[in-house]
């Protein structure tokens, strides 16, 4: 039986190495855009691909029988029961523009259950980690602290993070949902990286996060970090989180924000 702590140790070491490469080898003129996906602004850079290649190589070298799901490389099989869910650069547009809020996110599942997550935000000097049942932590040069979400925050005082898709039609509906949210909360933050938004929920730096359209690799590690910090991550009406919709918050706040969001139909374009 593979211990979550052992998977976490490999995830942290690999994410740190990929983050170092992404900082040190980022071309001064900016990374080459090598592909666009859902729209001309949904970009993939050469560095996304290089980082995912490094991550898969390092983990496969250490654990040859594992499976992978990566944003750039798709799904590759393995017989061990362990699957690694990888976003080599979450916040790719931020990385492209040399803005600091991007991260390397690596999650590990054992027989389909999330058991370890590591998120490295190199330009902030922050490493977020969680193992199932082992708690969630933030490590910086100043030390390591256990994370805990904010609980029972009244909506009018809630700082809420969110994000937007790339397709114009979806963005128009997301703006309509935002019209229903913004007057009823303290404020909104749009950072451009789902995993960093989830880390902010876990650290109590925002009170909640919601978004339609995040993929498994965007949220795999961050959702475990929120859960291990005492928060809840789910979809609407009791559904699990999914690309359809993801809501993350502490107890009390989750229910209040869900009640505000549900009538706004946030899980449709
Ligand atoms: C990003 C997500 C973010 C979303 C962005 C983008 P990427 O992922 O983490 O939540 O709002 O539009 O999709 O593309 O940088 O890996």
CSV table of C-alpha atoms and ligand atoms in Angstrom, one decimal:
chain,number,residue,atom,x,y,z
A,1,UNK,CA,0.0,0.0,0.0
A,2,UNK,CA,1.5,3.4,-1.0
A,3,UNK,CA,1.4,5.9,1.9
A,4,UNK,CA,-0.1,9.4,1.0
A,5,UNK,CA,2.9,11.0,2.7
A,6,UNK,CA,5.2,9.2,0.2
A,7,UNK,CA,3.2,10.4,-2.8
A,8,UNK,CA,3.1,13.9,-1.3
A,9,UNK,CA,6.9,13.9,-0.9
A,10,UNK,CA,7.3,13.0,-4.6
A,11,UNK,CA,4.7,15.6,-5.7
A,12,UNK,CA,6.4,18.4,-3.8
A,13,UNK,CA,9.9,17.6,-5.0
A,14,UNK,CA,8.7,17.3,-8.6
A,15,UNK,CA,6.6,20.4,-8.5
A,16,UNK,CA,9.5,22.4,-7.0
A,17,UNK,CA,11.8,21.2,-9.8
A,18,UNK,CA,9.3,22.1,-12.5
A,19,UNK,CA,8.7,25.5,-10.9
A,20,UNK,CA,12.4,26.2,-10.8
A,21,UNK,CA,12.8,25.4,-14.5
A,22,UNK,CA,9.8,27.6,-15.4
A,23,UNK,CA,11.3,30.6,-13.6
A,24,UNK,CA,14.9,30.0,-14.7
A,25,UNK,CA,14.2,29.1,-18.3
A,26,UNK,CA,11.4,31.6,-19.1
A,27,UNK,CA,12.5,33.5,-22.2
A,28,UNK,CA,13.0,37.2,-21.5
A,29,UNK,CA,10.8,38.0,-24.5
A,30,UNK,CA,8.1,35.7,-23.1
A,31,UNK,CA,7.4,32.0,-23.8
A,32,UNK,CA,6.4,30.9,-27.3
A,33,UNK,CA,2.7,30.2,-27.8
A,34,UNK,CA,2.6,26.9,-29.5
A,35,UNK,CA,-1.2,26.2,-29.5
A,36,UNK,CA,-4.6,27.6,-28.7
A,37,UNK,CA,-7.5,25.5,-27.4
A,38,UNK,CA,-11.1,26.7,-26.7
A,39,UNK,CA,-10.4,30.2,-28.1
A,40,UNK,CA,-7.5,32.3,-29.5
A,41,UNK,CA,-6.9,33.5,-25.9
A,42,UNK,CA,-6.8,30.0,-24.4
A,43,UNK,CA,-3.1,29.5,-25.0
A,44,UNK,CA,-0.5,26.7,-24.5
A,45,UNK,CA,3.1,27.7,-24.3
A,46,UNK,CA,6.2,25.7,-25.0
A,47,UNK,CA,6.9,26.0,-21.3
A,48,UNK,CA,3.6,24.3,-20.4
A,49,UNK,CA,4.7,21.3,-22.4
A,50,UNK,CA,8.2,21.3,-21.2
A,51,UNK,CA,7.1,21.4,-17.6
A,52,UNK,CA,4.6,18.6,-18.0
A,53,UNK,CA,7.2,16.5,-19.7
A,54,UNK,CA,9.6,17.0,-16.8
A,55,UNK,CA,6.9,16.2,-14.2
A,56,UNK,CA,5.8,13.0,-16.0
A,57,UNK,CA,9.4,11.8,-16.5
A,58,UNK,CA,10.4,12.4,-12.9
A,59,UNK,CA,7.3,10.7,-11.5
A,60,UNK,CA,7.4,7.8,-14.0
A,61,UNK,CA,11.1,7.2,-13.1
A,62,UNK,CA,10.2,6.9,-9.4
A,63,UNK,CA,6.9,5.1,-9.9
A,64,UNK,CA,6.9,3.3,-13.3
A,65,UNK,CA,3.4,1.7,-12.9
A,66,UNK,CA,1.4,4.9,-12.3
A,67,UNK,CA,-1.2,6.6,-14.5
A,68,UNK,CA,-1.2,10.3,-15.5
A,69,UNK,CA,-3.8,12.9,-16.5
A,70,UNK,CA,-2.1,16.1,-17.6
A,71,UNK,CA,-3.5,19.3,-19.1
A,72,UNK,CA,-1.2,19.1,-22.1
A,73,UNK,CA,-0.6,15.3,-22.4
A,74,UNK,CA,-4.0,13.9,-21.7
A,75,UNK,CA,-4.5,10.5,-20.1
A,76,UNK,CA,-1.9,7.7,-19.9
A,77,UNK,CA,-2.6,4.4,-18.3
A,78,UNK,CA,-0.9,2.6,-15.5
A,79,UNK,CA,-1.7,-0.5,-13.4
A,80,UNK,CA,-0.7,0.6,-9.9
A,81,UNK,CA,-4.0,2.2,-8.9
A,82,UNK,CA,-2.2,5.6,-8.5
A,83,UNK,CA,-3.0,8.4,-10.9
A,84,UNK,CA,-1.2,11.8,-11.0
A,85,UNK,CA,-3.3,14.8,-12.1
A,86,UNK,CA,-1.1,17.5,-13.4
A,87,UNK,CA,-1.4,21.2,-14.3
A,88,UNK,CA,2.1,22.2,-15.3
A,89,UNK,CA,1.2,25.9,-15.3
A,90,UNK,CA,-2.1,26.9,-13.8
A,91,UNK,CA,-2.5,30.5,-14.7
A,92,UNK,CA,-0.9,30.2,-18.1
A,93,UNK,CA,-1.9,33.7,-19.2
A,94,UNK,CA,-0.3,35.1,-16.1
A,95,UNK,CA,2.9,33.2,-16.9
A,96,UNK,CA,2.7,34.5,-20.5
A,97,UNK,CA,2.4,38.1,-19.3
A,98,UNK,CA,5.0,37.6,-16.6
A,99,UNK,CA,2.5,38.2,-13.8
A,100,UNK,CA,3.4,36.4,-10.6
A,101,UNK,CA,0.2,34.4,-9.9
A,102,UNK,CA,0.8,31.1,-11.6
A,103,UNK,CA,1.5,27.7,-10.1
A,104,UNK,CA,2.6,24.1,-10.7
A,105,UNK,CA,-0.2,21.8,-9.4
A,106,UNK,CA,0.2,18.1,-8.9
A,107,UNK,CA,-2.5,15.9,-7.3
A,108,UNK,CA,-2.3,12.1,-6.6
A,109,UNK,CA,-5.3,9.7,-6.5
A,110,UNK,CA,-5.2,6.2,-5.1
A,111,UNK,CA,-7.9,4.0,-6.6
A,112,UNK,CA,-9.8,7.2,-7.6
A,113,UNK,CA,-9.6,8.8,-4.2
A,114,UNK,CA,-7.5,12.1,-3.9
A,115,UNK,CA,-4.8,11.4,-1.3
A,116,UNK,CA,-2.1,14.0,-1.9
A,117,UNK,CA,-1.8,17.5,-3.4
A,118,UNK,CA,1.1,19.9,-3.9
A,119,UNK,CA,0.9,23.4,-5.3
A,120,UNK,CA,4.1,25.5,-5.8
A,121,UNK,CA,3.7,29.2,-6.4
A,122,UNK,CA,7.4,30.1,-7.1
A,123,UNK,CA,7.0,33.9,-7.6
A,124,UNK,CA,5.4,34.1,-4.1
A,125,UNK,CA,7.8,31.6,-2.5
A,126,UNK,CA,4.9,29.5,-1.3
A,127,UNK,CA,4.3,25.7,-1.3
A,128,UNK,CA,0.8,24.4,-0.4
A,129,UNK,CA,0.4,20.8,0.6
A,130,UNK,CA,-2.1,18.3,1.8
A,131,UNK,CA,-2.4,14.5,2.4
A,132,UNK,CA,-5.7,12.8,3.0
A,133,UNK,CA,-6.3,12.9,6.8
A,134,UNK,CA,-3.0,14.7,7.3
A,135,UNK,CA,-4.1,18.3,7.1
A,136,UNK,CA,-3.2,21.2,4.8
A,137,UNK,CA,-0.1,23.3,5.1
A,138,UNK,CA,1.6,26.4,3.7
A,139,UNK,CA,5.4,26.4,3.6
A,140,UNK,CA,7.4,29.6,3.0
A,141,UNK,CA,10.9,30.8,3.9
A,142,UNK,CA,9.4,31.9,7.2
A,143,UNK,CA,8.2,28.5,8.2
A,144,UNK,CA,5.3,26.1,7.9
A,145,UNK,CA,1.8,26.7,9.1
A,146,UNK,CA,-1.4,24.6,9.2
A,147,UNK,CA,-4.2,26.0,7.1
A,148,UNK,CA,-7.8,26.6,8.2
A,149,UNK,CA,-10.7,28.0,6.2
A,150,UNK,CA,-12.8,31.0,7.4
A,151,UNK,CA,-16.2,29.8,8.6
A,152,UNK,CA,-19.7,31.3,8.8
A,153,UNK,CA,-18.8,34.5,7.0
A,154,UNK,CA,-21.9,36.7,6.4
A,155,UNK,CA,-22.2,37.1,2.6
A,156,UNK,CA,-22.0,40.9,2.8
A,157,UNK,CA,-18.5,40.5,4.4
A,158,UNK,CA,-17.4,37.7,2.1
A,159,UNK,CA,-14.4,38.1,-0.2
A,160,UNK,CA,-15.2,35.8,-3.1
A,161,UNK,CA,-12.7,34.6,-5.8
A,162,UNK,CA,-13.9,33.6,-9.2
A,163,UNK,CA,-12.8,33.0,-12.8
A,164,UNK,CA,-14.1,33.1,-16.3
A,165,UNK,CA,-13.9,30.9,-19.3
A,166,UNK,CA,-12.4,31.8,-22.6
A,167,UNK,CA,-15.4,31.5,-24.9
A,168,UNK,CA,-17.3,34.8,-25.5
A,169,UNK,CA,-20.7,33.4,-24.9
A,170,UNK,CA,-19.8,31.8,-21.6
A,171,UNK,CA,-18.1,35.0,-20.5
A,172,UNK,CA,-21.3,37.0,-21.2
A,173,UNK,CA,-23.3,34.6,-19.0
A,174,UNK,CA,-20.6,34.6,-16.3
A,175,UNK,CA,-20.8,38.4,-16.3
A,176,UNK,CA,-24.6,38.1,-15.7
A,177,UNK,CA,-24.0,35.8,-12.8
A,178,UNK,CA,-21.4,38.2,-11.4
A,179,UNK,CA,-24.1,41.0,-11.6
A,180,UNK,CA,-26.1,38.9,-9.1
A,181,UNK,CA,-23.2,38.2,-6.8
A,182,UNK,CA,-21.2,41.5,-6.7
A,183,UNK,CA,-23.8,43.7,-4.9
A,184,UNK,CA,-24.3,41.0,-2.2
A,185,UNK,CA,-20.7,40.3,-1.1
A,186,UNK,CA,-17.7,42.3,0.3
A,187,UNK,CA,-15.8,42.1,-3.0
A,188,UNK,CA,-14.6,39.8,-5.8
A,189,UNK,CA,-11.1,38.7,-6.7
A,190,UNK,CA,-10.1,37.3,-10.1
A,191,UNK,CA,-6.6,36.1,-10.0
A,192,UNK,CA,-6.4,33.8,-13.1
A,193,UNK,CA,-5.5,30.5,-11.4
A,194,UNK,CA,-8.0,28.1,-10.0
A,195,UNK,CA,-5.5,26.3,-7.8
A,196,UNK,CA,-4.2,29.5,-6.3
A,197,UNK,CA,-7.8,30.6,-5.6
A,198,UNK,CA,-8.4,27.3,-3.8
A,199,UNK,CA,-5.2,27.7,-1.8
A,200,UNK,CA,-6.5,31.2,-0.8
A,201,UNK,CA,-9.7,29.6,0.4
A,202,UNK,CA,-7.7,27.0,2.4
A,203,UNK,CA,-5.5,29.8,3.9
A,204,UNK,CA,-8.5,32.1,4.8
A,205,UNK,CA,-7.2,34.7,2.4
A,206,UNK,CA,-10.5,34.6,0.6
A,207,UNK,CA,-13.8,33.3,2.0
A,208,UNK,CA,-15.0,31.4,-1.1
A,209,UNK,CA,-14.3,30.6,-4.7
A,210,UNK,CA,-16.6,29.6,-7.5
A,211,UNK,CA,-16.1,29.0,-11.2
A,212,UNK,CA,-17.7,27.2,-14.1
A,213,UNK,CA,-15.3,25.4,-16.5
A,214,UNK,CA,-12.4,24.4,-14.4
A,215,UNK,CA,-10.9,21.0,-15.4
A,216,UNK,CA,-9.7,18.2,-13.2
A,217,UNK,CA,-6.1,19.3,-13.4
A,218,UNK,CA,-6.9,22.8,-12.3
A,219,UNK,CA,-8.6,21.7,-9.1
A,220,UNK,CA,-7.3,18.2,-8.1
A,221,UNK,CA,-4.6,19.3,-5.7
A,222,UNK,CA,-6.4,22.5,-4.6
A,223,UNK,CA,-9.7,20.7,-3.7
A,224,UNK,CA,-7.8,18.3,-1.3
A,225,UNK,CA,-6.0,21.3,0.3
A,226,UNK,CA,-9.3,23.0,0.9
A,227,UNK,CA,-10.9,19.9,2.3
A,228,UNK,CA,-8.0,19.2,4.6
A,229,UNK,CA,-8.3,22.8,5.8
A,230,UNK,CA,-11.9,22.2,6.9
A,231,UNK,CA,-13.6,23.5,3.8
A,232,UNK,CA,-16.1,22.0,1.3
A,233,UNK,CA,-15.7,21.8,-2.4
A,234,UNK,CA,-18.6,20.7,-4.5
A,235,UNK,CA,-20.9,21.5,-7.4
A,236,UNK,CA,-24.5,22.7,-7.2
A,237,UNK,CA,-27.3,20.9,-5.3
A,238,UNK,CA,-25.1,18.3,-3.8
A,239,UNK,CA,-23.3,17.3,-7.0
A,240,UNK,CA,-19.5,16.8,-6.9
A,241,UNK,CA,-17.3,19.5,-8.3
A,242,UNK,CA,-16.9,19.2,-12.0
A,243,UNK,CA,-16.2,21.3,-15.1
A,244,UNK,CA,-19.9,22.1,-14.9
A,245,UNK,CA,-19.4,24.1,-11.7
A,246,UNK,CA,-17.1,24.3,-8.6
A,247,UNK,CA,-17.8,26.1,-5.3
A,248,UNK,CA,-15.4,26.0,-2.4
A,249,UNK,CA,-15.8,27.7,1.0
A,250,UNK,CA,-15.8,27.0,4.7
A,251,UNK,CA,-18.9,25.8,6.6
A,252,UNK,CA,-21.7,28.2,6.7
A,253,UNK,CA,-20.2,30.4,4.0
A,254,UNK,CA,-20.6,27.6,1.5
A,255,UNK,CA,-24.3,27.3,2.1
A,256,UNK,CA,-25.0,31.0,2.0
A,257,UNK,CA,-23.1,31.6,-1.2
A,258,UNK,CA,-24.7,28.5,-2.8
A,259,UNK,CA,-28.2,29.9,-1.9
A,260,UNK,CA,-27.2,33.2,-3.7
A,261,UNK,CA,-25.6,31.5,-6.7
A,262,UNK,CA,-28.1,28.7,-7.5
A,263,UNK,CA,-31.0,31.0,-8.8
A,264,UNK,CA,-28.4,32.7,-11.1
A,265,UNK,CA,-27.9,29.5,-13.1
A,266,UNK,CA,-24.1,29.6,-12.9
A,267,UNK,CA,-23.7,26.0,-14.2
A,268,UNK,CA,-24.9,26.8,-17.7
A,269,UNK,CA,-23.6,29.1,-20.5
B,1,LIG,C1,-7.0,28.8,-15.7
B,1,LIG,C2,-7.8,28.4,-14.5
B,1,LIG,C3,-8.6,29.7,-14.0
B,1,LIG,C4,-9.5,30.2,-15.2
B,1,LIG,C5,-8.6,30.6,-16.3
B,1,LIG,C6,-7.7,29.4,-16.8
B,1,LIG,P1,-5.0,27.6,-17.1
B,1,LIG,O1,-6.3,27.6,-16.1
B,1,LIG,O2,-7.0,28.0,-13.5
B,1,LIG,O3,-9.4,29.4,-12.9
B,1,LIG,O4,-10.3,31.3,-14.7
B,1,LIG,O5,-9.4,31.1,-17.3
B,1,LIG,O6,-8.6,28.4,-17.4
B,1,LIG,O7,-5.6,27.6,-18.5
B,1,LIG,O8,-4.2,28.7,-16.8
B,1,LIG,O9,-4.4,26.2,-16.8
